[in-house]
Every structure is written in C-alpha cells, then in structure tokens.
PDB file of C-alpha atoms and ligand atoms in Angstrom:
ATOM      1  CA  UNK A  89     156.077   1.215 152.053  1.00  0.00           C
ATOM      2  CA  UNK A  90     158.468   4.088 152.785  1.00  0.00           C
ATOM      3  CA  UNK A  91     157.331   6.072 155.795  1.00  0.00           C
ATOM      4  CA  UNK A  92     159.842   7.932 157.908  1.00  0.00           C
ATOM      5  CA  UNK A  93     159.166   7.568 161.625  1.00  0.00           C
ATOM      6  CA  UNK A  94     159.164  10.937 163.362  1.00  0.00           C
ATOM      7  CA  UNK A  95     158.421  12.281 166.830  1.00  0.00           C
ATOM      8  CA  UNK A  96     154.868  12.891 165.590  1.00  0.00           C
ATOM      9  CA  UNK A  97     154.278   9.424 164.111  1.00  0.00           C
ATOM     10  CA  UNK A  98     155.747   7.751 167.205  1.00  0.00           C
ATOM     11  CA  UNK A  99     153.524   9.772 169.563  1.00  0.00           C
ATOM     12  CA  UNK A 100     150.542   8.868 167.361  1.00  0.00           C
ATOM     13  CA  UNK A 101     151.467   5.208 167.766  1.00  0.00           C
ATOM     14  CA  UNK A 102     151.352   5.635 171.552  1.00  0.00           C
ATOM     15  CA  UNK A 103     147.965   7.332 171.310  1.00  0.00           C
ATOM     16  CA  UNK A 104     146.615   4.476 169.168  1.00  0.00           C
ATOM     17  CA  UNK A 105     148.007   1.932 171.641  1.00  0.00           C
ATOM     18  CA  UNK A 106     150.397   0.504 168.998  1.00  0.00           C
ATOM     19  CA  UNK A 107     153.658  -0.846 170.367  1.00  0.00           C
ATOM     20  CA  UNK A 108     156.923   0.775 169.246  1.00  0.00           C
ATOM     21  CA  UNK A 109     160.009  -1.291 168.401  1.00  0.00           C
ATOM     22  CA  UNK A 110     163.548  -0.082 168.990  1.00  0.00           C
ATOM     23  CA  UNK A 111     166.855  -1.879 168.626  1.00  0.00           C
ATOM     24  CA  UNK A 112     170.415  -0.738 169.118  1.00  0.00           C
ATOM     25  CA  UNK A 113     172.541  -0.626 166.004  1.00  0.00           C
ATOM     26  CA  UNK A 114     176.060   0.607 165.365  1.00  0.00           C
ATOM     27  CA  UNK A 115     176.884   0.237 161.665  1.00  0.00           C
ATOM     28  CA  UNK A 116     175.674   0.714 158.094  1.00  0.00           C
ATOM     29  CA  UNK A 117     175.065  -2.888 157.031  1.00  0.00           C
ATOM     30  CA  UNK A 118     173.097  -3.791 160.183  1.00  0.00           C
ATOM     31  CA  UNK A 119     171.155  -0.534 159.930  1.00  0.00           C
ATOM     32  CA  UNK A 120     169.972  -1.503 156.427  1.00  0.00           C
ATOM     33  CA  UNK A 121     168.683  -4.825 157.762  1.00  0.00           C
ATOM     34  CA  UNK A 122     166.987  -3.247 160.790  1.00  0.00           C
ATOM     35  CA  UNK A 123     165.325  -0.661 158.562  1.00  0.00           C
ATOM     36  CA  UNK A 124     164.211  -3.259 156.009  1.00  0.00           C
ATOM     37  CA  UNK A 125     162.634  -5.247 158.862  1.00  0.00           C
ATOM     38  CA  UNK A 126     160.388  -2.280 159.682  1.00  0.00           C
ATOM     39  CA  UNK A 127     161.766  -1.524 163.160  1.00  0.00           C
ATOM     40  CA  UNK A 128     160.470   1.932 164.166  1.00  0.00           C
ATOM     41  CA  UNK A 129     163.499   3.344 165.950  1.00  0.00           C
ATOM     42  CA  UNK A 130     167.225   2.704 166.120  1.00  0.00           C
ATOM     43  CA  UNK A 131     169.325   3.590 169.131  1.00  0.00           C
ATOM     44  CA  UNK A 132     173.001   4.189 168.463  1.00  0.00           C
ATOM     45  CA  UNK A 133     173.668   3.257 172.069  1.00  0.00           C
ATOM     46  CA  UNK A 134     176.848   3.950 173.946  1.00  0.00           C
ATOM     47  CA  UNK A 135     176.545   0.210 174.644  1.00  0.00           C
ATOM     48  CA  UNK A 136     178.774   0.124 171.540  1.00  0.00           C
ATOM     49  CA  UNK A 137     181.606   0.502 174.035  1.00  0.00           C
ATOM     50  CA  UNK A 138     180.793  -3.019 175.170  1.00  0.00           C
ATOM     51  CA  UNK A 139     179.370  -4.678 172.028  1.00  0.00           C
ATOM     52  CA  UNK A 140     181.727  -3.165 169.425  1.00  0.00           C
ATOM     53  CA  UNK A 141     184.780  -2.198 171.450  1.00  0.00           C
ATOM     54  CA  UNK A 142     184.927  -4.868 174.134  1.00  0.00           C
ATOM     55  CA  UNK A 143     184.991  -2.631 177.216  1.00  0.00           C
ATOM     56  CA  UNK A 144     183.338  -3.767 180.483  1.00  0.00           C
ATOM     57  CA  UNK A 145     181.256  -0.590 180.728  1.00  0.00           C
ATOM     58  CA  UNK A 146     180.016   2.246 178.504  1.00  0.00           C
ATOM     59  CA  UNK A 147     182.151   4.835 180.283  1.00  0.00           C
ATOM     60  CA  UNK A 148     185.156   5.066 177.908  1.00  0.00           C
ATOM     61  CA  UNK A 149     183.049   5.918 174.806  1.00  0.00           C
ATOM     62  CA  UNK A 150     183.821   9.351 173.318  1.00  0.00           C
ATOM     63  CA  UNK A 151     181.817  11.865 171.276  1.00  0.00           C
ATOM     64  CA  UNK A 152     184.065  11.221 168.259  1.00  0.00           C
ATOM     65  CA  UNK A 153     183.377   7.480 168.421  1.00  0.00           C
ATOM     66  CA  UNK A 154     179.614   8.018 168.732  1.00  0.00           C
ATOM     67  CA  UNK A 155     179.715  10.239 165.655  1.00  0.00           C
ATOM     68  CA  UNK A 156     181.645   7.722 163.549  1.00  0.00           C
ATOM     69  CA  UNK A 157     179.283   4.843 164.392  1.00  0.00           C
ATOM     70  CA  UNK A 158     176.200   7.087 164.115  1.00  0.00           C
ATOM     71  CA  UNK A 159     177.035   8.269 160.594  1.00  0.00           C
ATOM     72  CA  UNK A 160     177.089   4.726 159.257  1.00  0.00           C
ATOM     73  CA  UNK A 161     173.767   3.901 160.911  1.00  0.00           C
ATOM     74  CA  UNK A 162     172.022   7.007 159.567  1.00  0.00           C
ATOM     75  CA  UNK A 163     173.303   6.310 156.032  1.00  0.00           C
ATOM     76  CA  UNK A 164     171.900   2.780 156.267  1.00  0.00           C
ATOM     77  CA  UNK A 165     168.288   3.598 157.080  1.00  0.00           C
ATOM     78  CA  UNK A 166     165.440   5.459 155.443  1.00  0.00           C
ATOM     79  CA  UNK A 167     162.467   4.969 157.742  1.00  0.00           C
ATOM     80  CA  UNK A 168     163.738   4.272 161.236  1.00  0.00           C
ATOM     81  CA  UNK A 169     163.945   7.219 163.641  1.00  0.00           C
ATOM     82  CA  UNK A 170     167.561   7.360 164.836  1.00  0.00           C
ATOM     83  CA  UNK A 171     168.435   8.273 168.426  1.00  0.00           C
ATOM     84  CA  UNK A 172     172.065   9.007 169.362  1.00  0.00           C
ATOM     85  CA  UNK A 173     173.249   8.295 172.881  1.00  0.00           C
ATOM     86  CA  UNK A 174     175.175  11.085 174.574  1.00  0.00           C
ATOM     87  CA  UNK A 175     178.323   9.466 175.998  1.00  0.00           C
ATOM     88  CA  UNK A 176     179.487   9.719 179.610  1.00  0.00           C
ATOM     89  CA  UNK A 177     180.635  13.237 180.563  1.00  0.00           C
ATOM     90  CA  UNK A 178     179.355  14.824 177.351  1.00  0.00           C
ATOM     91  CA  UNK A 179     176.397  16.461 179.193  1.00  0.00           C
ATOM     92  CA  UNK A 180     176.915  16.161 182.960  1.00  0.00           C
ATOM     93  CA  UNK A 181     179.140  19.236 183.346  1.00  0.00           C
ATOM     94  CA  UNK A 182     176.570  21.883 182.389  1.00  0.00           C
ATOM     95  CA  UNK A 183     173.484  22.560 180.289  1.00  0.00           C
ATOM     96  CA  UNK A 184     175.678  24.549 177.882  1.00  0.00           C
ATOM     97  CA  UNK A 185     178.011  21.569 177.407  1.00  0.00           C
ATOM     98  CA  UNK A 186     174.973  19.333 176.881  1.00  0.00           C
ATOM     99  CA  UNK A 187     173.396  21.480 174.189  1.00  0.00           C
ATOM    100  CA  UNK A 188     176.712  21.897 172.383  1.00  0.00           C
ATOM    101  CA  UNK A 189     177.356  18.146 172.285  1.00  0.00           C
ATOM    102  CA  UNK A 190     173.741  17.289 171.418  1.00  0.00           C
ATOM    103  CA  UNK A 191     174.070  19.746 168.542  1.00  0.00           C
ATOM    104  CA  UNK A 192     177.266  18.049 167.354  1.00  0.00           C
ATOM    105  CA  UNK A 193     175.627  14.623 167.416  1.00  0.00           C
ATOM    106  CA  UNK A 194     172.748  15.831 165.257  1.00  0.00           C
ATOM    107  CA  UNK A 195     174.788  18.041 162.899  1.00  0.00           C
ATOM    108  CA  UNK A 196     177.576  15.522 162.347  1.00  0.00           C
ATOM    109  CA  UNK A 197     175.453  12.358 161.969  1.00  0.00           C
ATOM    110  CA  UNK A 198     172.093  13.643 160.702  1.00  0.00           C
ATOM    111  CA  UNK A 199     170.311  11.548 163.376  1.00  0.00           C
ATOM    112  CA  UNK A 200     166.891  12.574 164.711  1.00  0.00           C
ATOM    113  CA  UNK A 201     167.223  12.780 168.512  1.00  0.00           C
ATOM    114  CA  UNK A 202     169.612  12.364 171.410  1.00  0.00           C
ATOM    115  CA  UNK A 203     169.353  10.250 174.561  1.00  0.00           C
ATOM    116  CA  UNK A 204     170.862  11.096 177.922  1.00  0.00           C
ATOM    117  CA  UNK A 205     170.787   9.273 181.227  1.00  0.00           C
ATOM    118  CA  UNK A 206     169.362  10.647 184.472  1.00  0.00           C
ATOM    119  CA  UNK A 207     166.083  12.039 185.786  1.00  0.00           C
ATOM    120  CA  UNK A 208     165.519  15.268 187.698  1.00  0.00           C
ATOM    121  CA  UNK A 209     169.310  15.743 187.905  1.00  0.00           C
ATOM    122  CA  UNK A 210     169.561  16.390 184.149  1.00  0.00           C
ATOM    123  CA  UNK A 211     166.240  18.242 183.693  1.00  0.00           C
ATOM    124  CA  UNK A 212     168.042  21.521 182.971  1.00  0.00           C
ATOM    125  CA  UNK A 213     170.155  19.854 180.273  1.00  0.00           C
ATOM    126  CA  UNK A 214     167.051  18.287 178.682  1.00  0.00           C
ATOM    127  CA  UNK A 215     165.205  21.599 178.637  1.00  0.00           C
ATOM    128  CA  UNK A 216     168.062  23.422 176.952  1.00  0.00           C
ATOM    129  CA  UNK A 217     168.561  20.709 174.321  1.00  0.00           C
ATOM    130  CA  UNK A 218     164.828  20.665 173.551  1.00  0.00           C
ATOM    131  CA  UNK A 219     164.797  24.484 173.387  1.00  0.00           C
ATOM    132  CA  UNK A 220     167.575  24.207 170.791  1.00  0.00           C
ATOM    133  CA  UNK A 221     165.211  22.157 168.620  1.00  0.00           C
ATOM    134  CA  UNK A 222     166.558  18.688 169.338  1.00  0.00           C
ATOM    135  CA  UNK A 223     164.145  15.937 170.462  1.00  0.00           C
ATOM    136  CA  UNK A 224     165.242  14.223 173.680  1.00  0.00           C
ATOM    137  CA  UNK A 225     164.877  10.596 174.763  1.00  0.00           C
ATOM    138  CA  UNK A 226     165.506  10.506 178.524  1.00  0.00           C
ATOM    139  CA  UNK A 227     166.758   7.342 180.270  1.00  0.00           C
ATOM    140  CA  UNK A 228     165.923   6.496 183.892  1.00  0.00           C
ATOM    141  CA  UNK A 229     165.975   3.507 186.232  1.00  0.00           C
ATOM    142  CA  UNK A 230     169.201   1.581 185.751  1.00  0.00           C
ATOM    143  CA  UNK A 231     171.416   4.067 183.968  1.00  0.00           C
ATOM    144  CA  UNK A 232     174.585   2.215 182.892  1.00  0.00           C
ATOM    145  CA  UNK A 233     176.787   5.331 183.024  1.00  0.00           C
ATOM    146  CA  UNK A 234     176.225   5.312 186.822  1.00  0.00           C
ATOM    147  CA  UNK A 235     177.471   1.737 187.179  1.00  0.00           C
ATOM    148  CA  UNK A 236     180.051   2.818 189.750  1.00  0.00           C
ATOM    149  CA  UNK A 237     177.365   4.435 191.910  1.00  0.00           C
ATOM    150  CA  UNK A 238     175.064   1.395 191.670  1.00  0.00           C
ATOM    151  CA  UNK A 239     177.943  -1.051 192.237  1.00  0.00           C
ATOM    152  CA  UNK A 240     176.976  -3.044 189.145  1.00  0.00           C
ATOM    153  CA  UNK A 241     174.164  -3.241 186.564  1.00  0.00           C
ATOM    154  CA  UNK A 242     171.285  -3.654 189.056  1.00  0.00           C
ATOM    155  CA  UNK A 243     167.480  -3.295 189.034  1.00  0.00           C
ATOM    156  CA  UNK A 244     166.365   0.192 190.145  1.00  0.00           C
ATOM    157  CA  UNK A 245     163.057   1.315 191.676  1.00  0.00           C
ATOM    158  CA  UNK A 246     162.755  -1.576 194.131  1.00  0.00           C
ATOM    159  CA  UNK A 247     161.123  -0.582 197.424  1.00  0.00           C
ATOM    160  CA  UNK A 248     158.709   2.288 198.044  1.00  0.00           C
ATOM    161  CA  UNK A 249     161.196   5.161 198.271  1.00  0.00           C
ATOM    162  CA  UNK A 250     163.005   4.114 195.083  1.00  0.00           C
ATOM    163  CA  UNK A 251     159.743   3.550 193.208  1.00  0.00           C
ATOM    164  CA  UNK A 252     158.632   7.068 194.125  1.00  0.00           C
ATOM    165  CA  UNK A 253     161.993   8.480 192.973  1.00  0.00           C
ATOM    166  CA  UNK A 254     161.798   6.732 189.588  1.00  0.00           C
ATOM    167  CA  UNK A 255     158.241   8.040 189.041  1.00  0.00           C
ATOM    168  CA  UNK A 256     159.354  11.548 190.063  1.00  0.00           C
ATOM    169  CA  UNK A 257     162.278  11.281 187.626  1.00  0.00           C
ATOM    170  CA  UNK A 258     159.861  10.345 184.832  1.00  0.00           C
ATOM    171  CA  UNK A 259     157.665  13.348 185.586  1.00  0.00           C
ATOM    172  CA  UNK A 260     160.720  15.636 185.790  1.00  0.00           C
ATOM    173  CA  UNK A 261     162.095  14.620 182.374  1.00  0.00           C
ATOM    174  CA  UNK A 262     158.633  14.968 180.833  1.00  0.00           C
ATOM    175  CA  UNK A 263     158.282  18.440 182.361  1.00  0.00           C
ATOM    176  CA  UNK A 264     161.717  19.315 180.921  1.00  0.00           C
ATOM    177  CA  UNK A 265     160.474  18.385 177.433  1.00  0.00           C
ATOM    178  CA  UNK A 266     161.558  14.795 176.748  1.00  0.00           C
ATOM    179  CA  UNK A 267     159.248  13.123 174.207  1.00  0.00           C
ATOM    180  CA  UNK A 268     160.421   9.610 175.050  1.00  0.00           C
ATOM    181  CA  UNK A 269     161.913   7.906 178.094  1.00  0.00           C
ATOM    182  CA  UNK A 270     163.793   4.641 178.377  1.00  0.00           C
ATOM    183  CA  UNK A 271     162.914   2.667 181.521  1.00  0.00           C
ATOM    184  CA  UNK A 272     165.755   0.261 182.166  1.00  0.00           C
ATOM    185  CA  UNK A 273     165.493  -2.564 184.710  1.00  0.00           C
ATOM    186  CA  UNK A 274     162.503  -0.993 186.458  1.00  0.00           C
ATOM    187  CA  UNK A 275     159.987  -3.380 188.109  1.00  0.00           C
ATOM    188  CA  UNK A 276     157.212  -4.128 185.549  1.00  0.00           C
ATOM    189  CA  UNK A 277     154.270  -2.824 187.619  1.00  0.00           C
ATOM    190  CA  UNK A 278     156.079   0.448 188.273  1.00  0.00           C
ATOM    191  CA  UNK A 279     156.953   0.768 184.558  1.00  0.00           C
ATOM    192  CA  UNK A 280     153.259   0.227 183.708  1.00  0.00           C
ATOM    193  CA  UNK A 281     152.193   2.842 186.260  1.00  0.00           C
ATOM    194  CA  UNK A 282     154.694   5.363 184.855  1.00  0.00           C
ATOM    195  CA  UNK A 283     153.428   4.638 181.332  1.00  0.00           C
ATOM    196  CA  UNK A 284     149.879   5.449 182.439  1.00  0.00           C
ATOM    197  CA  UNK A 285     150.977   8.701 184.115  1.00  0.00           C
ATOM    198  CA  UNK A 286     152.946  10.290 181.257  1.00  0.00           C
ATOM    199  CA  UNK A 287     152.152  11.524 177.759  1.00  0.00           C
ATOM    200  CA  UNK A 288     155.695  10.834 176.550  1.00  0.00           C
ATOM    201  CA  UNK A 289     156.545   7.423 175.080  1.00  0.00           C
ATOM    202  CA  UNK A 290     157.986   4.840 177.479  1.00  0.00           C
ATOM    203  CA  UNK A 291     160.468   2.337 176.048  1.00  0.00           C
ATOM    204  CA  UNK A 292     161.275  -0.575 178.318  1.00  0.00           C
ATOM    205  CA  UNK A 293     164.322  -2.767 178.623  1.00  0.00           C
ATOM    206  CA  UNK A 294     163.975  -5.334 181.376  1.00  0.00           C
ATOM    207  CA  UNK A 295     160.886  -3.406 182.515  1.00  0.00           C
ATOM    208  CA  UNK A 296     158.021  -5.681 181.452  1.00  0.00           C
ATOM    209  CA  UNK A 297     155.301  -5.468 178.831  1.00  0.00           C
ATOM    210  CA  UNK A 298     153.478  -2.431 180.189  1.00  0.00           C
ATOM    211  CA  UNK A 299     155.659   0.122 178.352  1.00  0.00           C
ATOM    212  CA  UNK A 300     154.731   1.762 175.036  1.00  0.00           C
ATOM    213  CA  UNK A 301     157.629   0.032 173.318  1.00  0.00           C
ATOM    214  CA  UNK A 302     160.675  -2.122 173.834  1.00  0.00           C
ATOM    215  CA  UNK A 303     164.388  -1.860 173.109  1.00  0.00           C
ATOM    216  CA  UNK A 304     166.968  -4.621 172.996  1.00  0.00           C
ATOM    217  CA  UNK A 305     170.662  -4.603 172.255  1.00  0.00           C
ATOM    218  CA  UNK A 306     171.113  -5.913 168.719  1.00  0.00           C
ATOM    219  CA  UNK A 307     173.762  -8.511 169.584  1.00  0.00           C
ATOM    220  CA  UNK A 308     171.635  -9.886 172.449  1.00  0.00           C
ATOM    221  CA  UNK A 309     168.510 -10.148 170.301  1.00  0.00           C
ATOM    222  CA  UNK A 310     170.393 -11.875 167.468  1.00  0.00           C
ATOM    223  CA  UNK A 311     172.184 -14.360 169.709  1.00  0.00           C
ATOM    224  CA  UNK A 312     175.625 -12.932 168.891  1.00  0.00           C
ATOM    225  CA  UNK A 313     176.644 -12.425 172.492  1.00  0.00           C
ATOM    226  CA  UNK A 314     178.576 -15.568 173.301  1.00  0.00           C
ATOM    227  CA  UNK A 315     179.202 -14.711 176.960  1.00  0.00           C
ATOM    228  CA  UNK A 316     176.800 -13.017 179.372  1.00  0.00           C
ATOM    229  CA  UNK A 317     173.098 -12.798 178.432  1.00  0.00           C
ATOM    230  CA  UNK A 318     170.972 -10.603 180.743  1.00  0.00           C
ATOM    231  CA  UNK A 319     167.873 -12.306 182.217  1.00  0.00           C
ATOM    232  CA  UNK A 320     165.462  -9.987 180.371  1.00  0.00           C
ATOM    233  CA  UNK A 321     166.849 -10.766 176.920  1.00  0.00           C
ATOM    234  CA  UNK A 322     165.010 -13.016 174.510  1.00  0.00           C
ATOM    235  CA  UNK A 323     167.103 -14.288 171.623  1.00  0.00           C
ATOM    236  CA  UNK A 324     165.166 -13.963 168.369  1.00  0.00           C
ATOM    237  CA  UNK A 325     167.946 -15.611 166.390  1.00  0.00           C
ATOM    238  CA  UNK A 326     171.070 -17.703 166.806  1.00  0.00           C
ATOM    239  CA  UNK A 327     173.164 -15.631 164.448  1.00  0.00           C
ATOM    240  CA  UNK A 328     176.417 -15.998 166.418  1.00  0.00           C
ATOM    241  CA  UNK A 329     176.744 -19.763 165.872  1.00  0.00           C
ATOM    242  CA  UNK A 330     175.622 -19.333 162.222  1.00  0.00           C
ATOM    243  CA  UNK A 331     178.376 -16.747 161.610  1.00  0.00           C
ATOM    244  CA  UNK A 332     180.969 -18.928 163.336  1.00  0.00           C
ATOM    245  CA  UNK A 333     179.937 -21.901 161.173  1.00  0.00           C
ATOM    246  CA  UNK A 334     180.266 -19.797 158.000  1.00  0.00           C
ATOM    247  CA  UNK A 335     183.801 -18.740 159.028  1.00  0.00           C
ATOM    248  CA  UNK A 336     184.713 -22.368 159.772  1.00  0.00           C
ATOM    249  CA  UNK A 337     183.387 -23.478 156.364  1.00  0.00           C
ATOM    250  CA  UNK A 338     185.364 -20.702 154.633  1.00  0.00           C
ATOM    251  CA  UNK A 339     188.533 -21.568 156.549  1.00  0.00           C
ATOM    252  CA  UNK A 340     188.201 -25.231 155.593  1.00  0.00           C
ATOM    253  CA  UNK A 341     187.457 -24.427 151.926  1.00  0.00           C
ATOM    254  CA  UNK A 342     190.511 -22.130 151.626  1.00  0.00           C
ATOM    255  CA  UNK A 343     192.707 -24.762 153.211  1.00  0.00           C
ATOM    256  CA  UNK A 344     191.438 -27.744 151.197  1.00  0.00           C
ATOM    257  CA  UNK A 345     191.491 -25.762 147.927  1.00  0.00           C
ATOM    258  CA  UNK A 346     187.745 -25.997 147.167  1.00  0.00           C
ATOM    259  CA  UNK A 347     187.492 -22.201 147.339  1.00  0.00           C
ATOM    260  CA  UNK A 348     187.733 -20.385 144.997  1.00  0.00           C
ATOM    261  CA  UNK A 349     186.296 -22.518 142.195  1.00  0.00           C
ATOM    262  CA  UNK A 350     186.470 -21.232 138.613  1.00  0.00           C
ATOM    263  CA  UNK A 351     183.030 -19.595 138.896  1.00  0.00           C
ATOM    264  CA  UNK A 352     184.307 -17.403 141.721  1.00  0.00           C
ATOM    265  CA  UNK A 353     187.175 -16.040 139.589  1.00  0.00           C
ATOM    266  CA  UNK A 354     186.795 -12.417 138.670  1.00  0.00           C
ATOM    267  CA  UNK A 355     187.894 -12.886 135.037  1.00  0.00           C
ATOM    268  CA  UNK A 356     187.167 -16.385 133.764  1.00  0.00           C
ATOM    269  CA  UNK A 357     189.275 -16.280 130.587  1.00  0.00           C
ATOM    270  CA  UNK A 358     191.723 -13.721 129.327  1.00  0.00           C
ATOM    271  CA  UNK A 359     194.914 -14.736 127.476  1.00  0.00           C
ATOM    272  CA  UNK A 360     194.955 -17.903 125.353  1.00  0.00           C
ATOM    273  CA  UNK A 361     196.513 -21.095 126.684  1.00  0.00           C
ATOM    274  CA  UNK A 362     199.145 -20.792 123.901  1.00  0.00           C
ATOM    275  CA  UNK A 363     200.192 -17.353 125.116  1.00  0.00           C
ATOM    276  CA  UNK A 364     200.389 -18.512 128.737  1.00  0.00           C
ATOM    277  CA  UNK A 365     202.506 -21.476 127.649  1.00  0.00           C
ATOM    278  CA  UNK A 366     204.816 -18.996 125.870  1.00  0.00           C
ATOM    279  CA  UNK A 367     205.072 -16.873 129.030  1.00  0.00           C
ATOM    280  CA  UNK A 368     205.805 -19.987 131.033  1.00  0.00           C
ATOM    281  CA  UNK A 369     208.759 -20.787 128.753  1.00  0.00           C
ATOM    282  CA  UNK A 370     210.079 -17.220 128.637  1.00  0.00           C
ATOM    283  CA  UNK A 371     210.389 -16.693 132.428  1.00  0.00           C
TER     284      UNK A 371
HETATM  285  O1  KIV B 286     173.342   2.158 175.212  1.00  0.00           O
HETATM  286  C1  KIV B 286     172.353   1.436 175.076  1.00  0.00           C
HETATM  287  O2  KIV B 286     172.329   0.483 174.287  1.00  0.00           O
HETATM  288  C2  KIV B 286     171.171   1.729 175.878  1.00  0.00           C
HETATM  289  C3  KIV B 286     170.074   0.715 175.878  1.00  0.00           C
HETATM  290  C4  KIV B 286     170.475  -0.460 176.674  1.00  0.00           C
HETATM  291  C5  KIV B 286     168.783   1.274 176.314  1.00  0.00           C
HETATM  292  O3  KIV B 286     171.104   2.725 176.506  1.00  0.00           O
END
C-alpha cells in the first residue's frame, strides 16, 4: 500500500509504541529497494564520504555532493521519509548559514527534512531552520563530524557528567524544535531514559533497543563492508560476497566465451547468410 511517511505519521508511530526503521541510502537504485521493503525513513547520510567516496571520515563531504546523491535517492522512493544530512561546516558558522544551506538541501533535492550534529551548541541553528518550515532531525552522542575532538569514533555519555550532558543536549534540541533525534553510541540505559523524557522521536545507532527506532548504514546492514564492521552492526545479508561472486562469474564467462550466448544478442537475425557471405567476399 502506498502511504507516504511524514513527520505526523512518524510521531503517531512513536505514540502507538511502533518502532521506526531508518537506513542510510545514497543512490536511486538502492532507494527503490529500500522503499519497496517498507522502510519508514531514509537518511542520505554524510557517511557517504566513507561508504561511497572512500574517505576515512565524513569531513570532506560538500553541499554539492550531498545534493547530487540526495536527488537520486528522492527520485527512487515514494513512501520513505527522506532526511538529508547537513555536511561539516555547512551550519556551524551561523544560524543564517544553517538556514540557507538547509533550504538548499530541501529545494534542490525535494527531501523532507535535514539532520545536523550537535546538541545545545546548535540549538539556535535548529530553531531558525524549523522556523523556516524545515523539519529537523538532531544528532547527539557520538557525532562523527567531531571525530577530531573525540580522538576517534568513541562511545559518548559514559560517566555521570557526560550522561547528564547528553540528556541536556536532547532536551535542548527538542526545545529548539527538532522532531527527531539520532542517538549515536550512547549507553543503552541512557538512550532509554532520554526516550522516556522527550516527545520527539529517538533513533538509535549503537544505543540499544530502548529508542523509538533504529538506523544502520546500508552497506553495514547488507554485509557490503569488507573491512571494518562496528560492534553494534548486525548484518542482515551477505550481499558483498554475492556481488563479488557475480562479478567473478561474469569475468569468467566473458573470458571463456560463454557470454554472450545468442539469446543475449540484441538483434537475433537481420541480414541473410547469403548477404553476409557476399559482404565477406567484397571486403
Ligand atoms: O551519516 C550517517 O550515516 C549518520 C548515521 C550514522 C546516523 O549520521
């Protein structure tokens, strides 16, 4: 059944205690599959810097790149609610910069919301974006754009002072108008407590089962990440080895001449054998 997920339908899911699914996605063909599977929300994450572009961090990703990937994703889905990540330094400078770039992401991709990292520190930015009519998904806990401050991709909210700060960040982004917050690598009991304290939707990644929903990076979930797999990831498929096998089979078939067979030819018969024999003699 076609039913577009919206801020309203997602908040209703929270109220009914129904879990919300989110997956990252960066292109048209994957977006069609995610949408057909009935996933509620797609995040065009700046993790594309790592999964699609091969960088070590998300920091080099630009607005232009986000827009190009985002357009393909939006064209591929009908029902999923699409959230666009705001890349590093596209919102940190000022609230005015943030609202301008959030506006670009929505206008130029036709996505439904934007996500930005940070708690109380970006409350002003969130408020101005929301006031401009753009739904905001906040992101607290381990915020990958601050990797150089954290000294790596590390769990946040450990210890009493940090736990208090993460809860205060959640309350600050809710107060600023965020309708959804991503809790990344936050201890599970703290994530559950935050979920019980806020009306906005909590989406966990490495934050336990007590959140309103979960997000995973597409390549991790599908088993396409051949190298590092974070501890919190569960592989729901082994697509990477299946793709590699298909490429190996193709390579072998091209080389041993079994591909293409006649049935894979675009035009099976055209000129007569007599005419081809004539051509053969003439040239
Ligand atoms: O960029 C991203 O994919 C994210 C998720 C890991 C939450 O922010």
